[in-house]
Amino acid sequence: MAWNFAAGPARLPDAVLAQAGALFRRSDDGACTIERPFSGPRFRAVLANARQRLAELLDLPSNYRILFMAGGAMQQFALLPMNLARAGQAVAYADSGYWSRRARQEAGWSGPLIEAARHPGATALTAPVAGKWALPADCAYCHITPNETADGIAYPALPDTGAVPLVADCTSALLLAPLAVEKFGLIYASAQKNIGPAGLCVVIVREDLLERSPVALPAVFSYRQQAEAGSCVNTPPMLALEMAALVFEWIAGQGGLPAMAAANQKKAALLYGAIDGSRGFYQAPVEAVHRSPVNVRFQLAADALTERFIEQAAAAGLQHLRGHPQVGGLRASLYNAMPLAGVAALVDFMADFARRHG
Ligand SMILES: *Cc1c(COP(=O)(O)O)cnc(C)c1O
C-alpha cells in the first residue's frame, strides 16, 4: 500500500477513480462525453450538474455565480486585476507566504499595489492578524490566500475589509470545510489540490462584481462574458469537469462539507499530535493556531536526517513528503481524499524512524 502526500496534483478519492473509467465508455450515440460538442445538450447537462452540486455543497447564496474556467490559479492571478480593477486603480494584497506573494507579483502590472497586511516574517510563522484592515475606500479588492500550501500557514479567521471586496485564492482550501461564501467578493481554486484533475479552475463570484469586467477584455478572460456564456465562451476543460462532478458527488455522499471538516480535523490532529508528542525529534514550525489543517509542515530537529527520512519513507510507501523547495523541510498534504489510514501509516513510520534514529 502506498500513500501519496503530494500537495498537488494530489490524490483523488478511490471511489472517483473507480468511476472515472466509465467516462470513456461510448453510449448509444457512438460517443463518450468528451467526444461530444461542448455546446450540445449532453455536455450542457454535465456542466449544469457540476454547477448544481457545487452550489449545494457550498450552500451558495443566490447572488453568486460559479464559473468553470480553463487553466490554473496562476491564470486567475492575472485575470483578477484585469476584471475587477479599473486602469490604474489600487488593489490590495496581504502577504501570508509563498502563494500570496506570487499572486501579488502577477498583479503588479495593473496599478498601485497596497500592502493589506504584512507577513510577520520568517521567525514568526503566522498569517497576518485578521482584524479590521484599514484600506482606501477606492481600492478595487483585497486579496488573501486563506491556506498557504507551501508554507503550511492558514488564517484562523477572516479579516474584515469593510466595503472592499475580499478575494481569496482557495486553491488548497475549497471544500475542506463549510465556508461563509457571503464574506467574499470572489473565490477561486484550481482543481488539482482538492477538486479534480489539473486544467480546471473554479471561480465563484458575487454577481455585482461581474459588471466590472471591461467591455474590451478578450472574451475568454472576462468573468462577465464567461458568466453570460455559462462558462462556454470556448471549449471548457471537459474531462476535468466531469471528474470534478464525481468529486462533488463523492463529497455529498460522505455527508458534505461538515463531514469533510470533521475527517480533516481528525487527520490533522493525529499528525500534529505525533509531531508535538515526539519530544522535539519532529517539529512543526508554524505557530499552533495558524497551522494549516491540510498542508502539515514539519522538520527534523536533526536536519541532517531529512534526506534519510524522505528516502526511507518512500521505501515504506509514503510518497512526496519533501517540503516545498522555497520552504524546505517536510510536508504532508492531507486533503479530502487522504483517508485516516494514510495518516496513521505515516505516524507509525515516524515513530519507528524516531526510535531508530533518536
Ligand atoms: C497550487 C497553488 C497555486 C498554483 O496553482 P496552478 O493551478 O498551478 O496555477 C496557486 N495558489 C495556491 C494556494 C496553490 O496551492
Coordinates of C-alpha atoms and ligand atoms in Angstrom, one line a residue:
M1 CA 0.0 0.0 0.0
A2 CA 1.4 3.4 -1.0
W3 CA 0.2 6.8 0.1
N4 CA 0.6 10.0 -1.9
F5 CA 1.1 13.0 0.3
A6 CA 1.8 15.4 -2.6
A7 CA 0.5 19.0 -2.3
G8 CA -0.8 18.9 -5.8
P9 CA -1.6 17.4 -8.2
A10 CA -2.9 15.4 -5.2
R11 CA -4.6 12.1 -4.5
L12 CA -8.2 11.8 -5.7
P13 CA -10.9 9.7 -3.9
D14 CA -10.6 6.0 -4.6
A15 CA -14.3 5.9 -5.5
V16 CA -13.9 8.7 -8.0
L17 CA -11.0 6.9 -9.8
A18 CA -13.1 3.7 -9.8
Q19 CA -15.9 5.6 -11.6
A20 CA -13.7 7.5 -13.9
G21 CA -13.3 4.6 -16.4
A22 CA -17.0 4.9 -17.2
L23 CA -16.4 8.4 -18.6
F24 CA -14.6 6.8 -21.5
R25 CA -17.4 4.4 -22.4
R26 CA -19.3 5.4 -25.5
S27 CA -23.1 5.3 -25.4
D28 CA -25.8 5.0 -28.0
D29 CA -24.7 8.0 -29.9
G30 CA -21.2 6.5 -30.5
A31 CA -19.5 9.0 -28.2
C32 CA -18.5 9.5 -24.6
T33 CA -18.9 13.0 -23.1
I34 CA -15.5 14.3 -24.1
E35 CA -16.2 13.4 -27.7
R36 CA -19.4 15.4 -27.9
P37 CA -19.9 19.0 -28.8
F38 CA -19.4 21.2 -25.7
S39 CA -22.4 23.2 -26.8
G40 CA -24.7 20.2 -27.1
P41 CA -27.3 19.2 -24.6
R42 CA -25.4 16.2 -23.2
F43 CA -22.4 18.2 -22.2
R44 CA -24.5 21.1 -21.0
A45 CA -26.2 18.6 -18.7
V46 CA -22.8 17.6 -17.2
L47 CA -21.9 21.2 -16.7
A48 CA -25.3 22.0 -15.1
N49 CA -25.0 19.0 -12.8
A50 CA -21.4 20.1 -11.7
R51 CA -22.6 23.6 -11.0
Q52 CA -25.7 22.4 -9.1
R53 CA -23.7 20.0 -6.9
L54 CA -21.0 22.5 -6.1
A55 CA -23.7 25.1 -5.2
E56 CA -25.4 22.6 -2.9
L57 CA -22.1 21.7 -1.2
L58 CA -21.3 25.3 -0.5
D59 CA -24.9 26.3 0.3
L60 CA -24.2 29.1 -2.3
P61 CA -26.1 32.3 -1.8
S62 CA -28.3 33.1 -4.9
N63 CA -26.3 36.2 -5.8
Y64 CA -23.1 34.3 -6.5
R65 CA -22.2 32.7 -9.9
I66 CA -20.0 29.7 -10.4
L67 CA -17.6 29.8 -13.4
F68 CA -15.6 26.8 -14.6
M69 CA -12.6 28.2 -16.3
A70 CA -9.6 26.7 -18.1
G71 CA -6.2 26.9 -16.6
G72 CA -4.9 27.2 -13.1
A73 CA -4.8 29.5 -10.2
M74 CA -2.0 31.5 -11.7
Q75 CA -4.2 32.5 -14.7
Q76 CA -6.5 33.9 -12.1
F77 CA -3.7 35.9 -10.5
A78 CA -3.6 37.8 -13.8
L79 CA -7.3 37.9 -14.5
L80 CA -8.3 39.4 -11.2
P81 CA -6.9 42.9 -11.8
M82 CA -8.0 42.7 -15.5
N83 CA -11.6 42.1 -14.4
L84 CA -12.0 43.8 -11.1
A85 CA -9.9 46.9 -11.2
R86 CA -10.1 50.0 -13.5
A87 CA -7.0 51.1 -15.2
G88 CA -4.7 52.5 -12.5
Q89 CA -7.0 51.6 -9.6
A90 CA -5.2 50.4 -6.5
V91 CA -5.5 46.7 -5.5
A92 CA -4.6 45.3 -2.0
Y93 CA -2.7 42.1 -1.3
A94 CA -2.0 40.5 2.1
D95 CA 1.3 38.7 2.4
S96 CA 0.9 35.4 4.2
G97 CA 3.6 33.4 2.4
Y98 CA 4.7 32.0 -1.0
W99 CA 1.4 31.9 -3.0
S100 CA 0.1 35.2 -1.8
R101 CA 3.4 36.8 -3.0
R102 CA 3.1 35.1 -6.4
A103 CA -0.4 36.4 -6.7
R104 CA 0.7 39.9 -5.8
Q105 CA 3.6 39.7 -8.3
E106 CA 1.3 38.8 -11.1
A107 CA -1.0 41.8 -10.4
G108 CA 1.9 44.3 -10.3
W109 CA 1.4 45.5 -13.8
S110 CA -2.1 46.7 -13.2
G111 CA -1.8 49.7 -10.9
P112 CA -0.7 50.7 -7.4
L113 CA -0.3 47.7 -5.1
I114 CA -1.3 48.3 -1.5
E115 CA 0.1 46.1 1.3
A116 CA -3.1 45.0 3.1
A117 CA -1.3 43.3 5.9
R118 CA 2.3 42.3 6.4
H119 CA 3.6 38.8 6.8
P120 CA 5.2 39.0 10.3
G121 CA 8.4 37.4 9.0
A122 CA 10.2 34.2 8.8
T123 CA 10.8 33.8 12.5
A124 CA 7.1 34.1 13.5
L125 CA 5.4 31.7 11.2
T126 CA 1.8 33.0 11.2
A127 CA -0.7 34.6 8.8
P128 CA -1.3 38.3 9.2
V129 CA -3.5 39.3 12.1
A130 CA -7.1 39.1 10.8
G131 CA -8.6 42.1 12.4
K132 CA -10.2 45.1 10.7
W133 CA -7.9 46.1 7.9
A134 CA -7.7 49.8 7.0
L135 CA -7.9 50.0 3.2
P136 CA -8.5 53.0 1.0
A137 CA -12.2 53.0 0.0
D138 CA -11.5 53.2 -3.7
C139 CA -9.3 50.1 -3.6
A140 CA -10.7 47.5 -6.1
Y141 CA -10.3 44.5 -3.9
C142 CA -8.3 42.9 -1.2
H143 CA -6.6 39.6 -1.9
I144 CA -5.8 36.9 0.6
T145 CA -4.6 33.3 0.5
P146 CA -6.5 31.6 3.3
N147 CA -4.3 28.4 3.2
E148 CA -0.7 28.8 2.1
T149 CA 0.0 25.4 0.5
A150 CA 3.8 25.8 0.5
D151 CA 4.3 27.5 4.0
G152 CA 1.7 25.4 5.8
I153 CA 0.1 28.5 7.2
A154 CA -3.7 29.2 7.4
Y155 CA -5.7 32.1 8.6
P156 CA -7.6 31.1 11.8
A157 CA -10.2 33.9 11.0
L158 CA -11.0 36.1 8.0
P159 CA -10.1 39.8 8.0
D160 CA -12.7 42.5 7.9
T161 CA -12.1 44.5 4.7
G162 CA -15.3 46.7 5.0
A163 CA -16.7 47.7 1.7
V164 CA -13.6 46.5 -0.2
P165 CA -14.4 43.0 -1.7
L166 CA -12.4 40.2 -0.3
V167 CA -10.9 38.0 -3.0
A168 CA -9.4 34.6 -2.0
D169 CA -7.1 32.1 -3.5
C170 CA -8.8 29.0 -2.0
T171 CA -6.9 26.5 -4.2
S172 CA -5.8 24.4 -1.3
A173 CA -8.8 25.3 0.9
L174 CA -12.0 25.0 -1.0
L175 CA -14.3 22.1 0.0
L176 CA -12.3 21.2 3.1
A177 CA -14.9 22.6 5.4
P178 CA -18.1 24.7 5.2
L179 CA -17.3 28.2 4.0
A180 CA -19.1 31.6 4.6
V181 CA -19.2 32.5 0.9
E182 CA -21.1 35.7 1.6
K183 CA -18.0 37.1 3.2
F184 CA -16.2 37.1 -0.1
G185 CA -16.5 39.0 -3.4
L186 CA -14.7 36.3 -5.3
I187 CA -13.2 32.9 -4.5
Y188 CA -11.1 30.9 -6.9
A189 CA -9.5 27.4 -6.7
S190 CA -7.6 25.4 -9.3
A191 CA -8.7 21.9 -9.3
Q192 CA -5.7 19.7 -8.7
K193 CA -5.4 20.0 -5.0
N194 CA -8.8 19.1 -3.7
I195 CA -11.3 19.2 -6.6
G196 CA -10.1 17.0 -9.5
P197 CA -7.5 16.9 -12.3
A198 CA -5.5 20.0 -13.4
G199 CA -6.7 22.2 -16.2
L200 CA -9.8 23.5 -14.4
C201 CA -10.2 26.5 -12.2
V202 CA -13.4 27.1 -10.2
V203 CA -14.3 30.8 -9.8
I204 CA -17.2 31.8 -7.5
V205 CA -18.0 35.5 -7.9
R206 CA -20.6 37.8 -6.5
E207 CA -22.9 38.9 -9.3
D208 CA -22.5 42.6 -8.9
L209 CA -18.7 42.3 -9.5
L210 CA -19.3 40.9 -13.0
E211 CA -20.3 44.4 -14.1
R212 CA -16.7 45.4 -13.6
S213 CA -15.2 43.3 -16.4
P214 CA -14.2 45.9 -19.1
V215 CA -16.1 45.6 -22.3
A216 CA -12.8 45.5 -24.2
L217 CA -11.5 42.5 -22.3
P218 CA -11.0 39.4 -24.6
A219 CA -14.0 37.1 -24.0
V220 CA -12.1 34.1 -22.6
F221 CA -10.5 36.3 -19.9
S222 CA -13.7 38.1 -19.0
Y223 CA -15.7 36.9 -15.9
R224 CA -18.7 38.7 -17.2
Q225 CA -18.6 37.1 -20.6
Q226 CA -17.9 33.7 -19.1
A227 CA -20.8 34.1 -16.8
E228 CA -23.1 35.1 -19.7
A229 CA -21.9 32.1 -21.7
G230 CA -22.3 29.6 -18.9
S231 CA -18.5 29.0 -18.8
C232 CA -18.7 28.1 -22.5
V233 CA -17.1 31.0 -24.3
N234 CA -14.9 28.3 -25.8
T235 CA -14.4 24.6 -25.1
P236 CA -14.1 24.2 -21.4
P237 CA -11.8 21.5 -19.8
M238 CA -14.5 18.8 -20.3
L239 CA -12.8 15.8 -18.7
A240 CA -11.6 17.7 -15.7
L241 CA -15.2 19.0 -15.2
E242 CA -16.7 15.5 -15.4
M243 CA -14.2 14.3 -12.8
A244 CA -14.8 17.3 -10.6
A245 CA -18.6 16.5 -10.7
L246 CA -17.7 13.0 -9.5
V247 CA -15.7 14.5 -6.7
F248 CA -18.6 16.8 -5.7
E249 CA -20.9 13.8 -5.7
W250 CA -18.5 11.8 -3.6
I251 CA -18.3 14.7 -1.0
A252 CA -22.1 14.9 -0.8
G253 CA -22.2 11.1 -0.3
Q254 CA -19.8 11.3 2.6
G255 CA -22.0 13.9 4.3
G256 CA -21.0 17.1 2.7
L257 CA -18.6 19.7 4.0
P258 CA -19.3 19.2 7.7
A259 CA -18.2 15.6 7.3
M260 CA -15.1 16.7 5.4
A261 CA -14.3 19.1 8.1
A262 CA -14.6 16.5 10.8
A263 CA -12.4 14.0 9.0
N264 CA -9.8 16.6 8.1
Q265 CA -9.6 17.7 11.8
K266 CA -9.1 14.2 12.9
K267 CA -6.3 13.6 10.4
A268 CA -4.5 16.9 11.3
A269 CA -4.9 16.2 15.0
L270 CA -3.3 12.8 14.6
L271 CA -0.3 14.1 12.6
Y272 CA 0.3 17.3 14.6
G273 CA -0.1 15.3 17.8
A274 CA 2.6 12.9 16.7
I275 CA 4.9 15.8 15.9
D276 CA 4.2 17.6 19.1
G277 CA 4.5 14.4 21.1
S278 CA 7.9 13.4 19.7
R279 CA 9.8 15.3 22.4
G280 CA 11.3 17.5 19.8
F281 CA 12.5 14.9 17.4
Y282 CA 10.0 16.3 14.9
Q283 CA 9.0 20.0 15.0
A284 CA 6.1 21.8 13.4
P285 CA 7.5 25.4 13.0
V286 CA 4.2 27.2 12.3
E287 CA 2.5 28.8 15.3
A288 CA -0.2 26.5 16.6
V289 CA -3.3 28.5 15.7
H290 CA -2.0 29.3 12.2
R291 CA -1.2 25.7 11.3
S292 CA -2.7 24.6 8.0
P293 CA -5.2 21.8 8.6
V294 CA -4.1 20.1 5.3
N295 CA -0.6 21.1 4.4
V296 CA 1.3 19.9 7.5
R297 CA 4.7 21.4 7.5
F298 CA 7.3 19.7 9.8
Q299 CA 11.0 19.2 10.1
L300 CA 13.5 17.0 11.9
A301 CA 15.5 18.6 14.8
A302 CA 18.5 16.8 13.3
D303 CA 18.2 18.4 9.8
A304 CA 21.0 16.0 8.5
L305 CA 18.4 13.2 8.8
T306 CA 15.9 14.8 6.4
E307 CA 17.1 13.0 3.3
R308 CA 17.2 9.7 5.0
F309 CA 13.7 10.3 6.3
I310 CA 12.4 11.0 2.8
E311 CA 14.2 8.0 1.3
Q312 CA 13.0 5.5 4.0
A313 CA 9.5 6.9 4.0
A314 CA 9.3 6.5 0.2
A315 CA 10.6 2.9 0.6
A316 CA 7.8 2.3 3.1
G317 CA 5.2 3.6 0.6
L318 CA 4.9 7.1 2.0
Q319 CA 5.5 9.3 -1.0
H320 CA 6.1 13.0 -1.7
L321 CA 6.9 14.2 1.8
R322 CA 9.6 16.7 0.8
G323 CA 8.7 20.3 1.7
H324 CA 8.1 23.0 -1.0
P325 CA 11.5 23.9 -2.5
Q326 CA 11.1 27.5 -1.2
V327 CA 10.4 26.4 2.3
G328 CA 12.4 23.2 2.8
G329 CA 11.9 20.5 5.4
L330 CA 8.9 18.1 5.2
R331 CA 5.3 18.5 4.3
A332 CA 2.4 16.1 4.3
S333 CA -0.8 17.1 2.4
L334 CA -4.0 15.7 3.7
Y335 CA -6.8 16.9 1.5
N336 CA -10.3 15.3 1.5
A337 CA -9.2 12.2 -0.5
M338 CA -6.5 11.2 2.1
P339 CA -8.0 8.7 4.4
L340 CA -7.2 8.5 8.1
A341 CA -5.4 5.2 7.3
G342 CA -2.8 7.0 5.2
V343 CA -2.1 9.4 8.1
A344 CA -1.9 6.5 10.6
A345 CA 0.6 4.8 8.3
L346 CA 2.7 8.0 8.3
V347 CA 2.5 8.4 12.0
D348 CA 3.6 4.8 12.6
F349 CA 6.5 5.3 10.3
M350 CA 7.5 8.5 12.1
A351 CA 7.5 6.8 15.5
D352 CA 9.6 3.9 14.1
F353 CA 12.0 6.3 12.4
A354 CA 12.4 8.3 15.6
R355 CA 13.1 5.1 17.6
R356 CA 15.8 4.1 15.2
H357 CA 17.5 7.5 15.0
G358 CA 16.6 9.2 18.2
Ligands
LIG1 C1 -1.0 25.2 -6.2 C2 -1.4 26.6 -5.9 C3 -1.4 27.6 -6.9 C4 -1.0 27.3 -8.3 O1 -2.0 26.7 -9.0 P1 -1.8 26.4 -10.6 O2 -3.1 25.7 -10.9 O3 -0.6 25.6 -10.8 O4 -1.7 27.7 -11.2 C5 -1.8 28.8 -6.5 N1 -2.2 29.1 -5.2 C6 -2.3 28.1 -4.3 C7 -2.7 28.5 -2.9 C8 -1.9 26.9 -4.6 O5 -1.9 25.9 -3.6

